[in-house]
Amino acid sequence: MIETKGYATHDTNAKFVPFNFARRDIGDNDILIDVQYCGICHSDIHQAKGEWGNSTYPMVPGHEIVGNVTQIGSAVTKFKVGDIAGIGCFVDSCGKCSSCRADAEQFCKVHCAATYNGTEMDETTPTYGGYSKHYVVDEGYSLKISPDQPLEKVAPLLCAGITTYSPLRRFKVGLGTKAAIVGLGGLGHMGVKLAVAMGAEVTVLSTSPSKEADARALGAHYFVVTTDPANLRPLAGTFNFILDAVSADHDMDMYLKLLDVEGAMVLVGLPENPISARAFSLAGNNRILAGSSIGGIAETQEMLDYCAEHNITSDVEVIPITEIETAYDRTIRADVRYRFVIDMATL
Ligand code: NAP
Ligand code: ZN
Ligand code: ZN
């Protein structure tokens, strides 16, 4: 076993303390990553605080991981020592079922091993995430990262990037699409950058008037404050696509009504409580309400390559590992510009 350390919470209070633990020995297909940066996703907060009802402790969160490959197993072909590698939201799956064969490993019919707050394929050994010094992972579940971009700004692509890229592609957002992004946080700001790069006309729908200048700097064409319903009335029936990246409970009908004929609203935000919507909000204009969950390894690599080619990275605030709790509090208050990233050199 490989001794390592991280920061863990031991219960739903989400108080983080140093935590020593071991990674598995490097198998033939494994690489050892010396973690340099790990983003703080709102999913970390939901799980650390037990809001999804599936939390196990001690929990070392973190699934936006980048670092150096420092050792490789005997059968590894994708990486050599010194390369940069990334890990997203899962680290293993069966590799054989229909989902895995369709490059949608996140929906593995057998078991998808979450990067943390999950278990390995034995469904027993707990997984610990990227708020840590090292990670041992099968090369097939890690991503190639171009060394040319600042790595702290690349880390958030491993979750926020793929989670927004995948539905934009699935719904063919591009030139001629009127798209809205709801919630300008970690996911939302990546959604804006990607939708703009794909050629869409992008509107940000936000509860935070203070974010207007940022939204425009990110490339958004319009910015609308949603706390006054009067602002939304002129937008009824105008969007082809809405990406809902809101982390807290909110009114669905208010946004569904903004969709044009055959328009689709895709939920990527995962609030604690069930959602409700009026059937009329969907039946009118033949609207579509859909969900989307991260992306498979192949699509994640495609997104990373697309971002490298188009010079797209995340806007980040880099923090020492001792400031996780402050970062959580600020993220919950929608006061993050636009992703906190932990510098693992501070661990
Ligand atoms: P985040 O950085 O905290 O951003 C969430 C944004 O939602 C905030 O910045 C805020 O934007 C808006 N918001 C917050 N509270 C709100 C409220 N009460 N009413 C309306 N808007 C509110 O979070 P994130 O990391 O982007 O994650 C967003 C959600 O996606 C989380 O639920 C997370 O768990 C989920 N997620 C899902 C997947 C997936 O695969 N589906 C992957 C990653 C994350 P404004 O200030 O602009 O209003
Ligand atoms: Zn995430
Ligand atoms: Zn599978």
Short mmCIF file of C-alpha atoms and ligand atoms in Angstrom, two decimals:
data_model
loop_
_atom_site.label_atom_id
_atom_site.label_comp_id
_atom_site.label_asym_id
_atom_site.label_seq_id
_atom_site.Cartn_x
_atom_site.Cartn_y
_atom_site.Cartn_z
CA MET A 1 0.00 0.00 0.00
CA ILE A 2 1.07 3.60 -0.61
CA GLU A 3 0.77 5.86 2.42
CA THR A 4 -0.75 9.26 1.65
CA LYS A 5 -2.67 12.05 3.31
CA GLY A 6 -5.63 14.29 2.63
CA TYR A 7 -8.35 16.29 4.31
CA ALA A 8 -11.49 14.49 5.42
CA THR A 9 -14.79 15.28 7.08
CA HIS A 10 -16.01 12.73 9.60
CA ASP A 11 -19.70 13.74 9.59
CA THR A 12 -22.30 16.02 8.00
CA ASN A 13 -20.88 19.09 9.77
CA ALA A 14 -18.31 19.21 6.95
CA LYS A 15 -15.45 20.22 9.27
CA PHE A 16 -12.25 19.22 7.49
CA VAL A 17 -9.22 17.80 9.32
CA PRO A 18 -5.99 16.12 8.15
CA PHE A 19 -6.47 12.42 7.40
CA ASN A 20 -3.83 9.74 6.75
CA PHE A 21 -4.78 6.79 4.59
CA ALA A 22 -3.34 4.38 2.00
CA ARG A 23 -3.78 4.03 -1.76
CA ARG A 24 -3.58 0.57 -3.34
CA ASP A 25 -0.28 -0.64 -4.77
CA ILE A 26 0.23 0.22 -8.42
CA GLY A 27 -1.22 -2.60 -10.54
CA ASP A 28 -0.13 -3.40 -14.09
CA ASN A 29 -2.63 -0.93 -15.59
CA ASP A 30 -2.40 1.74 -12.87
CA ILE A 31 -0.72 5.10 -12.69
CA LEU A 32 0.25 7.03 -9.57
CA ILE A 33 -0.74 10.69 -9.76
CA ASP A 34 0.92 13.28 -7.55
CA VAL A 35 -2.08 15.60 -7.18
CA GLN A 36 -1.29 19.26 -7.87
CA TYR A 37 -4.74 20.82 -7.91
CA CYS A 38 -8.27 19.75 -7.06
CA GLY A 39 -11.38 21.82 -7.74
CA ILE A 40 -14.24 22.22 -5.27
CA CYS A 41 -17.49 21.19 -6.95
CA HIS A 42 -20.85 21.91 -5.33
CA SER A 43 -21.38 18.12 -5.44
CA ASP A 44 -18.55 17.89 -2.87
CA ILE A 45 -20.59 20.17 -0.61
CA HIS A 46 -23.86 18.25 -1.12
CA GLN A 47 -22.11 14.98 -0.26
CA ALA A 48 -19.92 16.27 2.58
CA LYS A 49 -23.08 17.64 4.22
CA GLY A 50 -25.05 14.45 3.53
CA GLU A 51 -27.64 16.26 1.39
CA TRP A 52 -28.02 13.41 -1.11
CA GLY A 53 -28.55 10.75 1.56
CA ASN A 54 -25.71 8.54 0.29
CA SER A 55 -22.77 9.81 2.34
CA THR A 56 -20.22 7.61 4.08
CA TYR A 57 -17.50 8.91 6.41
CA PRO A 58 -14.67 9.60 6.73
CA MET A 59 -15.05 11.36 3.37
CA VAL A 60 -12.21 12.86 1.34
CA PRO A 61 -14.09 14.70 -1.45
CA GLY A 62 -12.67 15.94 -4.75
CA HIS A 63 -13.26 14.85 -8.35
CA GLU A 64 -11.61 17.62 -10.36
CA ILE A 65 -8.07 16.31 -10.10
CA VAL A 66 -4.91 17.14 -12.05
CA GLY A 67 -1.33 16.17 -11.30
CA ASN A 68 1.90 14.59 -12.43
CA VAL A 69 2.28 10.93 -13.28
CA THR A 70 5.09 9.77 -10.99
CA GLN A 71 4.90 5.96 -11.41
CA ILE A 72 3.30 3.62 -13.97
CA GLY A 73 2.39 -0.07 -13.99
CA SER A 74 4.10 -2.54 -16.31
CA ALA A 75 1.24 -2.61 -18.86
CA VAL A 76 0.56 1.14 -19.04
CA THR A 77 0.71 2.57 -22.56
CA LYS A 78 -1.20 5.89 -22.40
CA PHE A 79 1.14 7.65 -19.94
CA LYS A 80 4.80 7.92 -19.14
CA VAL A 81 6.38 9.25 -15.98
CA GLY A 82 6.30 13.07 -16.07
CA ASP A 83 3.05 13.35 -18.05
CA ILE A 84 0.08 15.31 -16.72
CA ALA A 85 -3.04 13.30 -15.94
CA GLY A 86 -6.54 14.10 -14.76
CA ILE A 87 -9.27 12.24 -12.88
CA GLY A 88 -12.96 13.12 -12.99
CA CYS A 89 -15.99 11.77 -11.18
CA PHE A 90 -15.37 8.02 -11.48
CA VAL A 91 -12.33 5.74 -11.41
CA ASP A 92 -13.62 2.36 -12.59
CA SER A 93 -16.54 0.46 -14.13
CA CYS A 94 -17.13 -3.05 -15.51
CA GLY A 95 -15.98 -2.18 -19.04
CA LYS A 96 -18.27 -4.81 -20.55
CA CYS A 97 -21.93 -3.82 -20.15
CA SER A 98 -23.95 -1.94 -22.77
CA SER A 99 -23.29 1.44 -21.09
CA CYS A 100 -19.55 0.85 -20.84
CA ARG A 101 -19.42 -0.34 -24.44
CA ALA A 102 -21.29 2.83 -25.45
CA ASP A 103 -18.65 5.01 -23.73
CA ALA A 104 -21.11 5.96 -20.98
CA GLU A 105 -19.22 4.36 -18.09
CA GLN A 106 -20.94 6.70 -15.63
CA PHE A 107 -24.07 4.58 -16.20
CA CYS A 108 -22.33 1.19 -15.82
CA LYS A 109 -24.94 -1.51 -15.23
CA VAL A 110 -22.65 -3.35 -12.81
CA HIS A 111 -20.97 -0.65 -10.73
CA CYS A 112 -19.50 2.74 -11.42
CA ALA A 113 -16.76 3.40 -8.88
CA ALA A 114 -17.18 7.04 -7.85
CA THR A 115 -13.89 8.87 -7.29
CA TYR A 116 -14.92 9.40 -3.63
CA ASN A 117 -17.86 8.58 -1.37
CA GLY A 118 -18.12 5.34 -3.32
CA THR A 119 -16.49 1.95 -3.48
CA GLU A 120 -14.07 0.16 -5.75
CA MET A 121 -15.38 -2.61 -8.02
CA ASP A 122 -15.45 -4.99 -5.02
CA GLU A 123 -18.27 -2.72 -3.76
CA THR A 124 -16.57 -2.75 -0.35
CA THR A 125 -13.31 -0.80 -0.41
CA PRO A 126 -14.13 2.89 0.08
CA THR A 127 -12.83 5.44 -2.44
CA TYR A 128 -11.20 8.67 -1.29
CA GLY A 129 -11.05 11.73 -3.53
CA GLY A 130 -8.72 14.44 -4.68
CA TYR A 131 -8.36 16.59 -1.56
CA SER A 132 -5.21 14.48 -1.13
CA LYS A 133 -1.58 14.12 -2.17
CA HIS A 134 -1.80 11.01 -4.35
CA TYR A 135 -4.28 8.94 -6.35
CA VAL A 136 -3.74 5.47 -7.87
CA VAL A 137 -6.02 4.92 -10.86
CA ASP A 138 -6.36 2.60 -13.85
CA GLU A 139 -4.97 4.44 -16.89
CA GLY A 140 -8.21 3.73 -18.76
CA TYR A 141 -10.11 5.94 -16.28
CA SER A 142 -7.68 8.85 -16.34
CA LEU A 143 -7.44 11.66 -18.84
CA LYS A 144 -4.57 13.09 -20.84
CA ILE A 145 -3.97 16.75 -20.02
CA SER A 146 -2.04 19.13 -22.25
CA PRO A 147 0.82 20.68 -20.23
CA ASP A 148 0.41 24.00 -22.08
CA GLN A 149 -2.52 25.33 -20.03
CA PRO A 150 -2.34 26.48 -16.38
CA LEU A 151 -3.25 23.32 -14.51
CA GLU A 152 -5.22 25.04 -11.72
CA LYS A 153 -7.57 26.36 -14.42
CA VAL A 154 -7.81 22.97 -16.13
CA ALA A 155 -8.79 21.00 -12.99
CA PRO A 156 -12.45 22.18 -13.00
CA LEU A 157 -12.90 20.89 -16.54
CA LEU A 158 -12.83 17.34 -15.15
CA CYS A 159 -16.34 17.83 -13.74
CA ALA A 160 -17.74 21.31 -14.47
CA GLY A 161 -16.36 21.15 -18.02
CA ILE A 162 -17.68 17.76 -19.05
CA THR A 163 -21.01 18.19 -17.24
CA THR A 164 -21.79 21.24 -19.37
CA TYR A 165 -20.08 20.10 -22.61
CA SER A 166 -22.00 16.83 -22.82
CA PRO A 167 -25.59 18.22 -22.88
CA LEU A 168 -24.54 21.09 -25.18
CA ARG A 169 -23.34 18.47 -27.68
CA ARG A 170 -26.29 16.12 -27.13
CA PHE A 171 -28.76 18.92 -27.92
CA LYS A 172 -26.62 20.21 -30.80
CA VAL A 173 -26.18 23.70 -29.42
CA GLY A 174 -24.39 25.83 -31.99
CA LEU A 175 -24.78 28.59 -34.53
CA GLY A 176 -28.41 29.72 -34.54
CA THR A 177 -29.24 28.34 -31.07
CA LYS A 178 -30.66 30.74 -28.52
CA ALA A 179 -29.30 29.26 -25.28
CA ALA A 180 -29.77 30.26 -21.65
CA ILE A 181 -27.59 29.26 -18.74
CA VAL A 182 -29.29 29.37 -15.34
CA GLY A 183 -26.95 29.89 -12.35
CA LEU A 184 -23.55 31.45 -12.92
CA GLY A 185 -21.40 29.24 -10.70
CA GLY A 186 -18.73 26.63 -11.43
CA LEU A 187 -20.83 24.72 -13.95
CA GLY A 188 -22.67 27.76 -15.26
CA HIS A 189 -19.59 29.77 -16.17
CA MET A 190 -18.17 26.78 -18.09
CA GLY A 191 -21.54 26.41 -19.81
CA VAL A 192 -21.32 30.03 -20.96
CA LYS A 193 -17.76 29.69 -22.28
CA LEU A 194 -18.53 26.44 -24.11
CA ALA A 195 -21.89 27.52 -25.57
CA VAL A 196 -20.31 30.77 -26.82
CA ALA A 197 -17.40 28.82 -28.37
CA MET A 198 -19.92 26.54 -30.11
CA GLY A 199 -21.55 29.58 -31.70
CA ALA A 200 -24.77 29.97 -29.68
CA GLU A 201 -26.40 33.24 -28.65
CA VAL A 202 -26.08 33.00 -24.87
CA THR A 203 -28.17 34.58 -22.11
CA VAL A 204 -27.27 34.20 -18.44
CA LEU A 205 -30.22 33.95 -16.05
CA SER A 206 -28.89 34.80 -12.60
CA THR A 207 -30.03 35.73 -9.10
CA SER A 208 -26.89 37.86 -8.63
CA PRO A 209 -26.98 41.32 -10.29
CA SER A 210 -23.29 41.74 -9.34
CA LYS A 211 -22.31 39.06 -11.88
CA GLU A 212 -23.40 40.96 -15.00
CA ALA A 213 -19.96 42.32 -15.95
CA ASP A 214 -18.41 38.87 -15.41
CA ALA A 215 -21.08 37.19 -17.54
CA ARG A 216 -20.33 39.55 -20.41
CA ALA A 217 -16.58 39.04 -19.98
CA LEU A 218 -17.18 35.29 -20.21
CA GLY A 219 -18.80 35.93 -23.59
CA ALA A 220 -22.52 36.01 -22.74
CA HIS A 221 -24.57 38.23 -25.02
CA TYR A 222 -27.36 38.99 -22.52
CA PHE A 223 -27.72 38.95 -18.74
CA VAL A 224 -31.07 38.86 -16.95
CA VAL A 225 -31.70 39.05 -13.20
CA THR A 226 -34.32 36.43 -12.30
CA THR A 227 -35.35 37.70 -8.87
CA ASP A 228 -37.85 40.10 -10.51
CA PRO A 229 -40.35 38.01 -12.55
CA ALA A 230 -41.08 41.07 -14.72
CA ASN A 231 -37.61 40.68 -16.26
CA LEU A 232 -38.52 37.21 -17.57
CA ARG A 233 -41.87 38.07 -19.15
CA PRO A 234 -40.40 39.35 -22.45
CA LEU A 235 -38.35 36.14 -22.73
CA ALA A 236 -41.35 33.76 -22.74
CA GLY A 237 -41.07 31.19 -25.54
CA THR A 238 -37.72 32.43 -26.83
CA PHE A 239 -34.98 29.88 -26.00
CA ASN A 240 -34.16 26.67 -27.89
CA PHE A 241 -32.07 25.36 -25.02
CA ILE A 242 -31.75 26.05 -21.30
CA LEU A 243 -29.04 24.57 -19.09
CA ASP A 244 -30.14 24.60 -15.44
CA ALA A 245 -27.02 24.54 -13.24
CA VAL A 246 -28.63 25.71 -10.00
CA SER A 247 -27.55 23.96 -6.79
CA ALA A 248 -30.53 24.94 -4.61
CA ASP A 249 -34.30 24.35 -4.78
CA HIS A 250 -35.96 26.67 -7.29
CA ASP A 251 -39.06 27.17 -9.45
CA MET A 252 -38.99 25.06 -12.64
CA ASP A 253 -42.07 26.57 -14.33
CA MET A 254 -40.49 30.01 -14.34
CA TYR A 255 -37.73 28.72 -16.66
CA LEU A 256 -39.70 26.12 -18.66
CA LYS A 257 -42.03 28.85 -19.90
CA LEU A 258 -39.05 30.52 -21.56
CA LEU A 259 -38.59 27.62 -24.03
CA ASP A 260 -39.58 28.00 -27.68
CA VAL A 261 -41.35 25.19 -29.63
CA GLU A 262 -39.48 21.86 -29.15
CA GLY A 263 -37.05 23.65 -26.85
CA ALA A 264 -35.24 21.60 -24.21
CA MET A 265 -34.28 22.38 -20.63
CA VAL A 266 -31.55 20.15 -19.26
CA LEU A 267 -31.07 19.80 -15.52
CA VAL A 268 -27.50 19.38 -14.41
CA GLY A 269 -27.96 21.03 -11.00
CA LEU A 270 -28.82 18.47 -8.33
CA PRO A 271 -30.65 20.19 -5.44
CA GLU A 272 -31.53 18.23 -2.32
CA ASN A 273 -35.32 18.08 -2.76
CA PRO A 274 -37.59 16.65 -5.51
CA ILE A 275 -38.59 19.06 -8.27
CA SER A 276 -42.09 19.83 -9.46
CA ALA A 277 -43.40 21.40 -12.63
CA ARG A 278 -46.85 22.09 -14.08
CA ALA A 279 -47.67 19.66 -16.90
CA PHE A 280 -48.88 22.70 -18.88
CA SER A 281 -45.37 24.18 -18.78
CA LEU A 282 -44.15 21.10 -20.67
CA ALA A 283 -47.14 20.41 -22.94
CA GLY A 284 -47.13 23.98 -24.21
CA ASN A 285 -44.65 24.37 -27.09
CA ASN A 286 -43.95 20.57 -26.97
CA ARG A 287 -41.19 21.29 -24.48
CA ILE A 288 -38.58 18.79 -23.34
CA LEU A 289 -37.28 18.46 -19.78
CA ALA A 290 -34.13 16.34 -19.57
CA GLY A 291 -31.29 15.54 -17.21
CA SER A 292 -27.60 14.96 -17.76
CA SER A 293 -24.90 13.36 -15.69
CA ILE A 294 -21.20 14.14 -16.27
CA GLY A 295 -19.85 12.25 -19.33
CA GLY A 296 -17.92 9.11 -20.26
CA ILE A 297 -14.13 8.92 -20.54
CA ALA A 298 -14.04 9.33 -24.33
CA GLU A 299 -16.29 12.39 -24.27
CA THR A 300 -14.33 13.87 -21.34
CA GLN A 301 -11.12 13.52 -23.37
CA GLU A 302 -12.89 15.08 -26.37
CA MET A 303 -13.94 18.03 -24.14
CA LEU A 304 -10.39 18.47 -22.78
CA ASP A 305 -8.98 18.47 -26.31
CA TYR A 306 -11.70 20.91 -27.45
CA CYS A 307 -10.89 23.25 -24.54
CA ALA A 308 -7.14 23.06 -25.24
CA GLU A 309 -7.77 23.85 -28.90
CA HIS A 310 -10.11 26.78 -28.13
CA ASN A 311 -8.06 28.02 -25.17
CA ILE A 312 -10.93 27.49 -22.73
CA THR A 313 -10.17 27.09 -19.03
CA SER A 314 -12.00 27.79 -15.80
CA ASP A 315 -11.89 31.09 -13.88
CA VAL A 316 -10.56 30.07 -10.49
CA GLU A 317 -9.71 31.22 -6.99
CA VAL A 318 -6.80 29.11 -5.75
CA ILE A 319 -6.87 28.39 -2.01
CA PRO A 320 -4.71 26.54 0.53
CA ILE A 321 -6.23 23.30 1.82
CA THR A 322 -6.87 24.87 5.23
CA GLU A 323 -9.58 27.07 3.65
CA ILE A 324 -11.99 24.36 2.45
CA GLU A 325 -14.68 25.36 4.94
CA THR A 326 -14.56 29.05 3.97
CA ALA A 327 -14.70 28.04 0.31
CA TYR A 328 -17.77 25.86 1.02
CA ASP A 329 -19.52 28.73 2.82
CA ARG A 330 -18.80 31.17 0.01
CA THR A 331 -19.89 28.69 -2.68
CA ILE A 332 -23.20 28.12 -0.90
CA ARG A 333 -23.71 31.92 -0.83
CA ALA A 334 -23.11 31.96 -4.65
CA ASP A 335 -19.99 34.01 -3.90
CA VAL A 336 -17.42 32.12 -5.98
CA ARG A 337 -15.73 33.60 -9.07
CA TYR A 338 -16.11 30.92 -10.42
CA ARG A 339 -14.44 27.83 -9.00
CA PHE A 340 -12.38 27.31 -5.86
CA VAL A 341 -9.34 25.13 -6.53
CA ILE A 342 -7.13 23.68 -3.79
CA ASP A 343 -3.37 24.00 -4.26
CA MET A 344 -2.16 20.62 -3.00
CA ALA A 345 1.34 22.00 -2.41
CA THR A 346 -0.23 23.47 0.76
CA LEU A 347 -1.02 20.00 2.14
P1 NAP B 1 -22.08 26.54 -7.70
O1 NAP B 1 -20.72 26.94 -8.17
O2 NAP B 1 -22.42 26.73 -6.27
O3 NAP B 1 -23.14 27.32 -8.64
C1 NAP B 1 -24.51 27.24 -8.42
C2 NAP B 1 -25.15 28.55 -8.87
O4 NAP B 1 -26.56 28.40 -8.73
C3 NAP B 1 -24.82 29.76 -8.03
O5 NAP B 1 -23.61 30.38 -8.37
C4 NAP B 1 -26.01 30.66 -8.27
O6 NAP B 1 -25.84 31.37 -9.49
C5 NAP B 1 -27.15 29.67 -8.45
N1 NAP B 1 -27.93 29.55 -7.22
C6 NAP B 1 -27.49 29.21 -5.99
N2 NAP B 1 -28.51 29.21 -5.11
C7 NAP B 1 -29.61 29.55 -5.80
C8 NAP B 1 -30.99 29.71 -5.48
N3 NAP B 1 -31.42 29.51 -4.22
N4 NAP B 1 -31.85 30.07 -6.46
C9 NAP B 1 -31.41 30.26 -7.71
N5 NAP B 1 -30.12 30.13 -8.09
C10 NAP B 1 -29.25 29.79 -7.15
O7 NAP B 1 -22.34 25.01 -8.00
P2 NAP B 1 -21.73 24.06 -9.16
O8 NAP B 1 -20.50 23.41 -8.67
O9 NAP B 1 -21.74 24.81 -10.42
O10 NAP B 1 -22.85 22.93 -9.20
C11 NAP B 1 -24.20 23.25 -9.54
C12 NAP B 1 -25.09 22.04 -9.30
O11 NAP B 1 -24.76 21.04 -10.26
C13 NAP B 1 -24.91 21.38 -7.94
O12 NAP B 1 -26.18 20.95 -7.49
C14 NAP B 1 -24.01 20.19 -8.24
O13 NAP B 1 -24.15 19.13 -7.32
C15 NAP B 1 -24.54 19.80 -9.59
N6 NAP B 1 -23.61 18.99 -10.41
C16 NAP B 1 -24.18 18.08 -11.23
C17 NAP B 1 -23.40 17.32 -12.07
C18 NAP B 1 -24.04 16.37 -13.02
O14 NAP B 1 -23.37 15.48 -13.56
N7 NAP B 1 -25.34 16.51 -13.29
C19 NAP B 1 -22.01 17.48 -12.06
C20 NAP B 1 -21.45 18.45 -11.23
C21 NAP B 1 -22.27 19.20 -10.40
P3 NAP B 1 -26.37 32.88 -9.63
O15 NAP B 1 -25.63 33.67 -8.60
O16 NAP B 1 -26.01 33.23 -11.03
O17 NAP B 1 -27.85 32.87 -9.42
ZN ZN B 2 -18.57 17.74 -9.71
ZN ZN B 3 -20.29 -1.45 -17.22
#
